[in-house]
PDB file of C-alpha atoms in Angstrom:
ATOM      1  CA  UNK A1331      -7.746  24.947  10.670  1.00  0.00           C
ATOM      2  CA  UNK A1332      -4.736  24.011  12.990  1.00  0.00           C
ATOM      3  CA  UNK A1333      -1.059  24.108  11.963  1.00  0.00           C
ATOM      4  CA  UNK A1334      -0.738  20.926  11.137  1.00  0.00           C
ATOM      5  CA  UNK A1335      -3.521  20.765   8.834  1.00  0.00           C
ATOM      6  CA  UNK A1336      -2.409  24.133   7.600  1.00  0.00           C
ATOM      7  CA  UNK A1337       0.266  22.669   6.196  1.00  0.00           C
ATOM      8  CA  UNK A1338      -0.795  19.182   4.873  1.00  0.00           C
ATOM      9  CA  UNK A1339      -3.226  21.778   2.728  1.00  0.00           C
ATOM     10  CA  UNK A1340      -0.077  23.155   1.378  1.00  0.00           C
ATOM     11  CA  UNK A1341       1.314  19.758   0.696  1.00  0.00           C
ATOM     12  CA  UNK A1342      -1.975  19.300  -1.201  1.00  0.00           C
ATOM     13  CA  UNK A1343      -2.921  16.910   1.587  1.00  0.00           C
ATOM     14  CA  UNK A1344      -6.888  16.933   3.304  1.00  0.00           C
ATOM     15  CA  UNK A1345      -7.091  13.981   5.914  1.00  0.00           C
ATOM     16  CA  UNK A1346      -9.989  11.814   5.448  1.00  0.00           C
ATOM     17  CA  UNK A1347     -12.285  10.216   8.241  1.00  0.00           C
ATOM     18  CA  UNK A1348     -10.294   7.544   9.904  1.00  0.00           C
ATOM     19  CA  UNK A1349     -11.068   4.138   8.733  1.00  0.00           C
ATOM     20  CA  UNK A1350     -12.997   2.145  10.879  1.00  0.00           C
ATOM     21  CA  UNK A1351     -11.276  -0.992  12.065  1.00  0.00           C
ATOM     22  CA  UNK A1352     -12.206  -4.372   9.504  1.00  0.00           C
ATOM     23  CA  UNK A1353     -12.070  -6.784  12.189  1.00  0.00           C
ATOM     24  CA  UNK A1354     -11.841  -7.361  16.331  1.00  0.00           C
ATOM     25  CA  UNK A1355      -9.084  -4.556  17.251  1.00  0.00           C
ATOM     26  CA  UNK A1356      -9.657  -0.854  17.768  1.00  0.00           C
ATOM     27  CA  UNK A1357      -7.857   1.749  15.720  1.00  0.00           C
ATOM     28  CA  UNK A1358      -5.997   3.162  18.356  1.00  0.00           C
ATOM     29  CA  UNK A1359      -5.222   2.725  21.717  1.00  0.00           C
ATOM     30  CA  UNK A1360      -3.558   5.482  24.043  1.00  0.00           C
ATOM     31  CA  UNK A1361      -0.996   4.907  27.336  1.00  0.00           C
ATOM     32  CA  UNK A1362      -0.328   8.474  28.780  1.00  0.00           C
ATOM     33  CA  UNK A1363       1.081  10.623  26.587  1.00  0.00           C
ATOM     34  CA  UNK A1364       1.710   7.846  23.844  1.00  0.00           C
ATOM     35  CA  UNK A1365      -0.191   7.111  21.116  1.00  0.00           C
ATOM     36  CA  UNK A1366      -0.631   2.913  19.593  1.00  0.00           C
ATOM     37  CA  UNK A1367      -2.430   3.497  15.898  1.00  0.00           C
ATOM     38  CA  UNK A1368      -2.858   0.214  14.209  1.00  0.00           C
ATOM     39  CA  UNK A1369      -1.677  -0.917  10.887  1.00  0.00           C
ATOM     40  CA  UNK A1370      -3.088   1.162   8.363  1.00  0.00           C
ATOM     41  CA  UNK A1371      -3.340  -0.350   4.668  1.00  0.00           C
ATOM     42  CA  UNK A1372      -2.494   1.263   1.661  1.00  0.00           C
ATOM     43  CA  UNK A1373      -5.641   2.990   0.281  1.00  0.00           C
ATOM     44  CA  UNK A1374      -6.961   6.127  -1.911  1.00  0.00           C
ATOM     45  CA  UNK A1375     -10.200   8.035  -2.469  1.00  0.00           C
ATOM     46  CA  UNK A1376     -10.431   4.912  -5.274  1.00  0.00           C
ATOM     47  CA  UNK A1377     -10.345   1.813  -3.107  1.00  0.00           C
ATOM     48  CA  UNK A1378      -7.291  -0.269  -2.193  1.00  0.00           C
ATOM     49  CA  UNK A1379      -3.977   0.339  -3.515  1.00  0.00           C
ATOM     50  CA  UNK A1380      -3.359  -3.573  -4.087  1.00  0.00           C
ATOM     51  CA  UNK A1381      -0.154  -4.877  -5.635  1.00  0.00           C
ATOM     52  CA  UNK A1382       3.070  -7.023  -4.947  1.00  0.00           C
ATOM     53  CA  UNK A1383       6.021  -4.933  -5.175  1.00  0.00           C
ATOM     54  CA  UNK A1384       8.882  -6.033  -7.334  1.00  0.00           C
ATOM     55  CA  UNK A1385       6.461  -7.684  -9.546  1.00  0.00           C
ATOM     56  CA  UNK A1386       3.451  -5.882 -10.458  1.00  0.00           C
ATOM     57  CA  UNK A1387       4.257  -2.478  -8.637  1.00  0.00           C
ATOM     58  CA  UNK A1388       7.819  -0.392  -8.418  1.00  0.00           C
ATOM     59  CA  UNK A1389       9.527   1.315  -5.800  1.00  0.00           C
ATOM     60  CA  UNK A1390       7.858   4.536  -6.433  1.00  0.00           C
ATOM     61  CA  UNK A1391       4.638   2.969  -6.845  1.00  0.00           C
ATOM     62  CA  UNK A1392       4.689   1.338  -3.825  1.00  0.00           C
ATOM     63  CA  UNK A1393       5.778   4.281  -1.536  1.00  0.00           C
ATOM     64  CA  UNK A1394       3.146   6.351  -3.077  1.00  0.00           C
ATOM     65  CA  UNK A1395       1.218   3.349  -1.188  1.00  0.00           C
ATOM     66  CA  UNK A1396       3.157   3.829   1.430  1.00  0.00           C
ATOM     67  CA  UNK A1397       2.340   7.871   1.841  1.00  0.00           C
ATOM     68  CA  UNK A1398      -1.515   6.489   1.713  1.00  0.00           C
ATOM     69  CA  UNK A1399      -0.643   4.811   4.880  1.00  0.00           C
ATOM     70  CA  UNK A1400       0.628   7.696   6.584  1.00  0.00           C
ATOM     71  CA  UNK A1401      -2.327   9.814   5.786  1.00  0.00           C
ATOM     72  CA  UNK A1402      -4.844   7.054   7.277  1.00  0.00           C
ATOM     73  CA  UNK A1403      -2.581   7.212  10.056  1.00  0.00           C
ATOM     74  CA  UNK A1404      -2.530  10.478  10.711  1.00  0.00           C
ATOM     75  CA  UNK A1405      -6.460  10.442  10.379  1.00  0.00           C
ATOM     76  CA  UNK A1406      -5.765   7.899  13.120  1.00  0.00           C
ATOM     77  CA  UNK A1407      -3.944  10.532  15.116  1.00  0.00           C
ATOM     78  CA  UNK A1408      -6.329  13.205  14.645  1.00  0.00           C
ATOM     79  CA  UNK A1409      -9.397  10.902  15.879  1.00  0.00           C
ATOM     80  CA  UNK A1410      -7.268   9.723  18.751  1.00  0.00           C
ATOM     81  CA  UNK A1411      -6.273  13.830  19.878  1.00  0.00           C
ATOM     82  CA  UNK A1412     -10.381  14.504  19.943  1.00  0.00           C
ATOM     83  CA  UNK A1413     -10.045  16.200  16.471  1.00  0.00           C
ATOM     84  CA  UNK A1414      -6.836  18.228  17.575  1.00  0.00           C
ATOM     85  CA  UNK A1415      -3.989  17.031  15.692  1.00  0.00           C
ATOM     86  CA  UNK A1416      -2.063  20.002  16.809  1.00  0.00           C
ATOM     87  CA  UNK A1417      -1.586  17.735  20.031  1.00  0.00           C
ATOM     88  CA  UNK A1418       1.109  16.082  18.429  1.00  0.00           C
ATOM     89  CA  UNK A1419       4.565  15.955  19.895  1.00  0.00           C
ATOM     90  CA  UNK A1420       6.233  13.831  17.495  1.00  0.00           C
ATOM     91  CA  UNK A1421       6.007  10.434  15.359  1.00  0.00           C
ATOM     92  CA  UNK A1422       8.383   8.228  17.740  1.00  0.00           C
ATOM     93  CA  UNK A1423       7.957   4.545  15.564  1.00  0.00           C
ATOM     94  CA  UNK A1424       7.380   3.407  12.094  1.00  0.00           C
ATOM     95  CA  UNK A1425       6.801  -0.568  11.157  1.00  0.00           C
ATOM     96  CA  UNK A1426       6.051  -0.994   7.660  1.00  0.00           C
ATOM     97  CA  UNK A1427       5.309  -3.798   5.922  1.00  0.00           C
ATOM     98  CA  UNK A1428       5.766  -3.906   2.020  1.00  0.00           C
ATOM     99  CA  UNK A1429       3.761  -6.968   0.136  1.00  0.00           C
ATOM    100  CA  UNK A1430       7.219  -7.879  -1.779  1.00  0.00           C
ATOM    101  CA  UNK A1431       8.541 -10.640  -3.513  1.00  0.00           C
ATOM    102  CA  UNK A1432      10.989 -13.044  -1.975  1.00  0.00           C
ATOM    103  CA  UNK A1433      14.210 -11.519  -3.860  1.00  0.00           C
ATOM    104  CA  UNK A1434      12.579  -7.615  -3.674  1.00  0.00           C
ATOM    105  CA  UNK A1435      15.126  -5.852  -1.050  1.00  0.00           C
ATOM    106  CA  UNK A1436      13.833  -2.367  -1.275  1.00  0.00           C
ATOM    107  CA  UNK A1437      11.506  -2.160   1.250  1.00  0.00           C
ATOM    108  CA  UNK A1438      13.402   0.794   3.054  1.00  0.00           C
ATOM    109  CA  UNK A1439      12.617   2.710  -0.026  1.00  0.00           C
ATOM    110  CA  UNK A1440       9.117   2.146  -0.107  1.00  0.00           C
ATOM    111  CA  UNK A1441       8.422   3.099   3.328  1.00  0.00           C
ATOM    112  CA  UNK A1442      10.739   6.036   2.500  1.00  0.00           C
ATOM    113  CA  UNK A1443       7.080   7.447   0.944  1.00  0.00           C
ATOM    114  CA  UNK A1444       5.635   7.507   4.212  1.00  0.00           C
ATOM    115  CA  UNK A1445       8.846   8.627   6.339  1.00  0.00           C
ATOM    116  CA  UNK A1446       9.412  11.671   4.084  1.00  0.00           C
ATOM    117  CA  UNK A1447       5.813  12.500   4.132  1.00  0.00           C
ATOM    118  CA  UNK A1448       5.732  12.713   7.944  1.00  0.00           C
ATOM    119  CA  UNK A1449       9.012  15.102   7.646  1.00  0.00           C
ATOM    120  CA  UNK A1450       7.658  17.311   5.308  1.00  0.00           C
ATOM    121  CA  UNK A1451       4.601  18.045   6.491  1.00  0.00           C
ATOM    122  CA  UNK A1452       5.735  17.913  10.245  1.00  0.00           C
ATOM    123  CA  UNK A1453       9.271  18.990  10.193  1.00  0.00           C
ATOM    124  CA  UNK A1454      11.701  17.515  13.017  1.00  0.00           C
ATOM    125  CA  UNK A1455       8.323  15.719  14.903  1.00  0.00           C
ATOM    126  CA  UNK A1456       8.261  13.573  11.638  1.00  0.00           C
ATOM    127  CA  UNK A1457      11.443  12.508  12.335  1.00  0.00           C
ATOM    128  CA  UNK A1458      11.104   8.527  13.614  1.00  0.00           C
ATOM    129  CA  UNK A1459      12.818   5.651  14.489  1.00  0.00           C
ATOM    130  CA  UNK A1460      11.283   3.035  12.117  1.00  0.00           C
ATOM    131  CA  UNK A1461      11.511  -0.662  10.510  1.00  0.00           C
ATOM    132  CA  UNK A1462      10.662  -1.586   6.859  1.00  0.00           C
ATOM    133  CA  UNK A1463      10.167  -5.603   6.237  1.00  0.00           C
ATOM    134  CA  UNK A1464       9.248  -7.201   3.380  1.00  0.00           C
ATOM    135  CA  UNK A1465       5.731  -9.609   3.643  1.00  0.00           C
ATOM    136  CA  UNK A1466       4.476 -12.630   1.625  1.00  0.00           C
ATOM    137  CA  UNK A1467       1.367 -11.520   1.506  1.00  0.00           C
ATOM    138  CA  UNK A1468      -1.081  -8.479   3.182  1.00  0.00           C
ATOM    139  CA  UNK A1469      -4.516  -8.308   4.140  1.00  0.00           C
ATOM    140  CA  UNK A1470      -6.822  -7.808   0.930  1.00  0.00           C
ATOM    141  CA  UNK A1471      -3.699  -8.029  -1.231  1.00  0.00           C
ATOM    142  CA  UNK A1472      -2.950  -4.200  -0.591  1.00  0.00           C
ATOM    143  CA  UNK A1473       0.743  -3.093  -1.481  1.00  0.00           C
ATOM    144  CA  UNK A1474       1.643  -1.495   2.296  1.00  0.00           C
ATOM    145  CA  UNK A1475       0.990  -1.607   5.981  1.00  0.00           C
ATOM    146  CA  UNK A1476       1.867   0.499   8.393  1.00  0.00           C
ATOM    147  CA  UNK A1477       1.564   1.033  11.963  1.00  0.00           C
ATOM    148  CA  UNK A1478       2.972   3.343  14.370  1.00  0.00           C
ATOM    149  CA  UNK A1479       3.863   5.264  17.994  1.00  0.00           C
ATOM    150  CA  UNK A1480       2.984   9.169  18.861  1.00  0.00           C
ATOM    151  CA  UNK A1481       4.038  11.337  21.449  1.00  0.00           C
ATOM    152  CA  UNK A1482       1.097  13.218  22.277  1.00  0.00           C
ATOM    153  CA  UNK A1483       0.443  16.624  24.709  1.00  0.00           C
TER     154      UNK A1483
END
């Protein structure tokens, strides 16, 4: 098991498969040492975590959502790095996406759930720069979307 793995186990964390792409884009796309993962939506062992923050979700619910995101996208990561996740360098860019209503102004604190995540199970190479907007709507009706930037070896 590598180190990074190692410790998403003690975080109580096992990545999945990475989700296949649900329309005409690939999941990932890699320039040198970077690494492009598209948007990943907010989903669990159940399904899709659907919702519209500020009404039917909270906060918290919604960066649990969030932290769902940054577990496909670390899936992501691991399928990009040939199954070696330990290739990592660090997570360079977050843009999240939070299905909100129009007066919800939060959305930092939702994608707090998948920035603190990446910090704790990755230490200082967690550590991103990063944008949290608010959306009228999100594919299926899921909660969160997130996409992001790695630094790769």
């Amino acid at each position: 098991m590598s180190t990074i793995e190692s410790r998403l186990a003690e975080l109580g964390v096992t990545l999945p498969d990475a989700p296949a792409p649900a329309a005409n884009y690939v999941p990932y796309v890699i320039v040198g040492d970077m690494v492009y993962v598209s948007g990943q939506v907010s989903a669990n062992a159940d399904g899709f975590i659907k919702g519209k923050v500020g009404a039917d979700m909270t906060t918290e619910q919604g960066a649990e959502a969030a932290k769902r995101c940054a577990i496909s996208l670390l899936a992501q990561l691991k399928a990009a790095c040939g199954g070696d996740i330990d290739r990592l360098v660090r997570v360079v860019k977050l843009v999240g996406f939070v299905n909100s209503t129009p007066d919800y102004v939060e959305q930092p604190k939702v994608i707090n759930g998948a920035s603190d995540f990446l910090v704790a199970a990755l230490g200082d190479a967690g550590r991103h720069a990063r944008s949290a907007v608010s959306a009228a709507a999100l594919p299926l009706g899921v909660a969160v979307e997130i996409e992001a930037i790695f630094q790769i070896k």
